[in-house]
Each structure stands twice: as structure tokens, then as C-alpha cells.
């Protein structure tokens, strides 16, 4: 009898006991900051990641292969809370970080992205 099947079974059981990280805490294309002021949406069809601030209806966005841009308005629904210090990822296309200072999102393909908060934004 070899140990390989037993080891594989043990690893499978152990993998089910590992806690899920913040990046995998929920699935979906919408999420929001803990305060609820910043809501974000991943548009898979157009490969765009965008976040809106509810206090002024300001939106920052970035496309998968393009640069980031700003706009006003949009229709964003709330979603699960992305807690401070946690990361959300979309199919290795976009990554967003939630911090007490605001939300940062960027295209994994180009590095372009944005930072947005209740009072400011920055495109990069």
C-alpha cells in the first residue's frame, strides 16, 4: 500500500478546513466600503472596474487594457462589504483594496487604476 492516496486524502480534508481569505469572502460583481459611501462594480462584459462615491455621485473607473478616467453618475447597487484591509479580485483582471482612507482599484494587466474616497480621487 502506498502513502500517496492517504496523503492526497489528508490534504483534501485539510484544504476544506482552511479559512477563506478576505479576497474570497464573497463572489459577485458589486461590493461596498464598510461606511457604504463607496460602491464598486465590475462590468465583466466591457472589462471595466468602477467605484462611485454616494455623497457626490462621483465615479472613477479603469478599463482592463486602457487608462483610468473619471465621470459623474452611474447606477451602482450596494453589495457585500469589503472590509478595511481586505482585497477583492476579478478573474485576475482587476484588484481592489479597501482601506480606511478609501478604495484603490487597478487593472492587473496594465497597472493603471484609481484611488477614490469621500473627499478626493487620484488616477494613475
Coordinates of C-alpha atoms in Angstrom, one line a residue:
X1 CA 0.0 0.0 0.0
X2 CA 1.4 3.4 -0.9
X3 CA 1.1 6.5 1.1
X4 CA 0.2 8.7 -1.9
X5 CA -3.7 8.1 -1.8
X6 CA -3.7 8.6 2.0
X7 CA -1.6 11.8 1.7
X8 CA -3.9 13.1 -1.0
X9 CA -7.0 12.4 1.1
X10 CA -5.4 14.2 4.1
X11 CA -4.6 17.2 2.0
X12 CA -8.1 17.4 0.6
X13 CA -9.6 17.3 4.1
X14 CA -7.1 19.9 5.4
X15 CA -7.9 22.2 2.4
X16 CA -11.6 22.3 3.4
X17 CA -10.6 23.5 6.9
X18 CA -8.5 26.4 5.8
X19 CA -10.4 29.7 6.5
X20 CA -11.4 31.7 3.5
X21 CA -9.3 34.9 3.0
X22 CA -10.9 38.4 2.7
X23 CA -10.4 38.3 -1.1
X24 CA -12.6 35.2 -1.4
X25 CA -15.2 36.1 1.3
X26 CA -17.8 36.7 -1.3
X27 CA -18.4 36.3 -5.0
X28 CA -20.1 38.9 -7.2
X29 CA -19.5 42.0 -9.2
X30 CA -20.7 44.6 -6.7
X31 CA -19.3 45.5 -3.3
X32 CA -19.1 48.5 -1.0
X33 CA -16.9 50.1 1.6
X34 CA -17.7 49.5 5.3
X35 CA -19.2 53.0 5.6
X36 CA -21.3 52.4 2.5
X37 CA -20.2 55.6 0.9
X38 CA -18.1 53.9 -1.8
X39 CA -19.8 51.4 -4.0
X40 CA -17.9 49.5 -6.7
X41 CA -18.9 47.5 -9.7
X42 CA -17.1 45.2 -12.1
X43 CA -18.6 45.2 -15.6
X44 CA -17.3 41.9 -17.0
X45 CA -18.9 42.4 -20.4
X46 CA -17.0 45.7 -21.0
X47 CA -14.0 44.8 -18.8
X48 CA -14.3 47.9 -16.6
X49 CA -13.9 48.4 -12.9
X50 CA -15.6 51.5 -11.4
X51 CA -16.3 52.9 -8.0
X52 CA -18.8 55.7 -7.1
X53 CA -19.0 57.9 -4.0
X54 CA -22.6 58.2 -2.8
X55 CA -22.0 61.6 -1.2
X56 CA -21.3 63.4 -4.5
X57 CA -22.1 60.8 -7.2
X58 CA -18.5 60.9 -8.5
X59 CA -17.2 57.9 -10.4
X60 CA -13.6 56.7 -11.1
X61 CA -13.1 53.8 -13.5
X62 CA -10.4 51.9 -15.3
X63 CA -10.7 49.5 -18.3
X64 CA -8.7 46.3 -18.5
X65 CA -6.3 47.5 -21.2
X66 CA -6.8 51.3 -21.0
X67 CA -6.2 54.1 -18.7
X68 CA -8.3 55.2 -15.7
X69 CA -10.8 58.0 -16.1
X70 CA -13.4 60.0 -14.1
X71 CA -17.0 60.7 -14.7
X72 CA -20.2 61.6 -12.8
X73 CA -23.1 59.5 -12.1
X74 CA -23.9 55.9 -12.8
X75 CA -26.2 53.2 -11.5
X76 CA -24.5 51.3 -8.7
X77 CA -26.2 49.0 -6.3
X78 CA -24.7 48.1 -3.0
X79 CA -23.3 44.7 -2.3
X80 CA -21.3 42.8 0.3
X81 CA -18.9 44.9 2.4
X82 CA -15.2 44.8 1.5
X83 CA -13.8 45.2 5.0
X84 CA -10.8 47.5 5.6
X85 CA -7.5 45.7 4.8
X86 CA -9.2 43.2 2.5
X87 CA -8.7 42.7 -1.2
X88 CA -11.3 41.9 -4.0
X89 CA -10.2 40.3 -7.3
X90 CA -12.0 39.7 -10.6
X91 CA -10.6 36.8 -12.6
X92 CA -7.1 38.0 -12.4
X93 CA -8.2 41.2 -14.3
X94 CA -8.7 43.8 -11.5
X95 CA -7.8 44.1 -7.9
X96 CA -9.3 46.5 -5.3
X97 CA -8.1 47.3 -1.8
X98 CA -10.4 48.7 0.9
X99 CA -8.7 51.0 3.4
X100 CA -9.9 53.5 6.0
X101 CA -8.6 56.2 3.6
X102 CA -10.6 55.0 0.6
X103 CA -10.7 52.4 -2.2
X104 CA -7.9 51.6 -4.6
X105 CA -8.5 49.6 -7.8
X106 CA -6.2 48.7 -10.6
X107 CA -6.0 46.7 -13.8
X108 CA -3.8 43.7 -13.2
X109 CA -2.9 43.8 -16.9
X110 CA -1.7 47.4 -17.2
X111 CA -1.2 48.7 -13.6
X112 CA -3.5 51.6 -14.4
X113 CA -6.1 52.4 -11.8
X114 CA -7.5 54.9 -9.3
X115 CA -7.9 55.8 -5.7
X116 CA -11.2 57.2 -4.5
X117 CA -12.5 58.5 -1.2
X118 CA -15.3 60.6 0.1
X119 CA -13.3 63.8 -0.5
X120 CA -10.7 63.1 -3.2
X121 CA -9.6 60.9 -6.1
X122 CA -6.4 60.1 -7.9
X123 CA -5.9 58.4 -11.3
X124 CA -2.8 56.5 -12.1

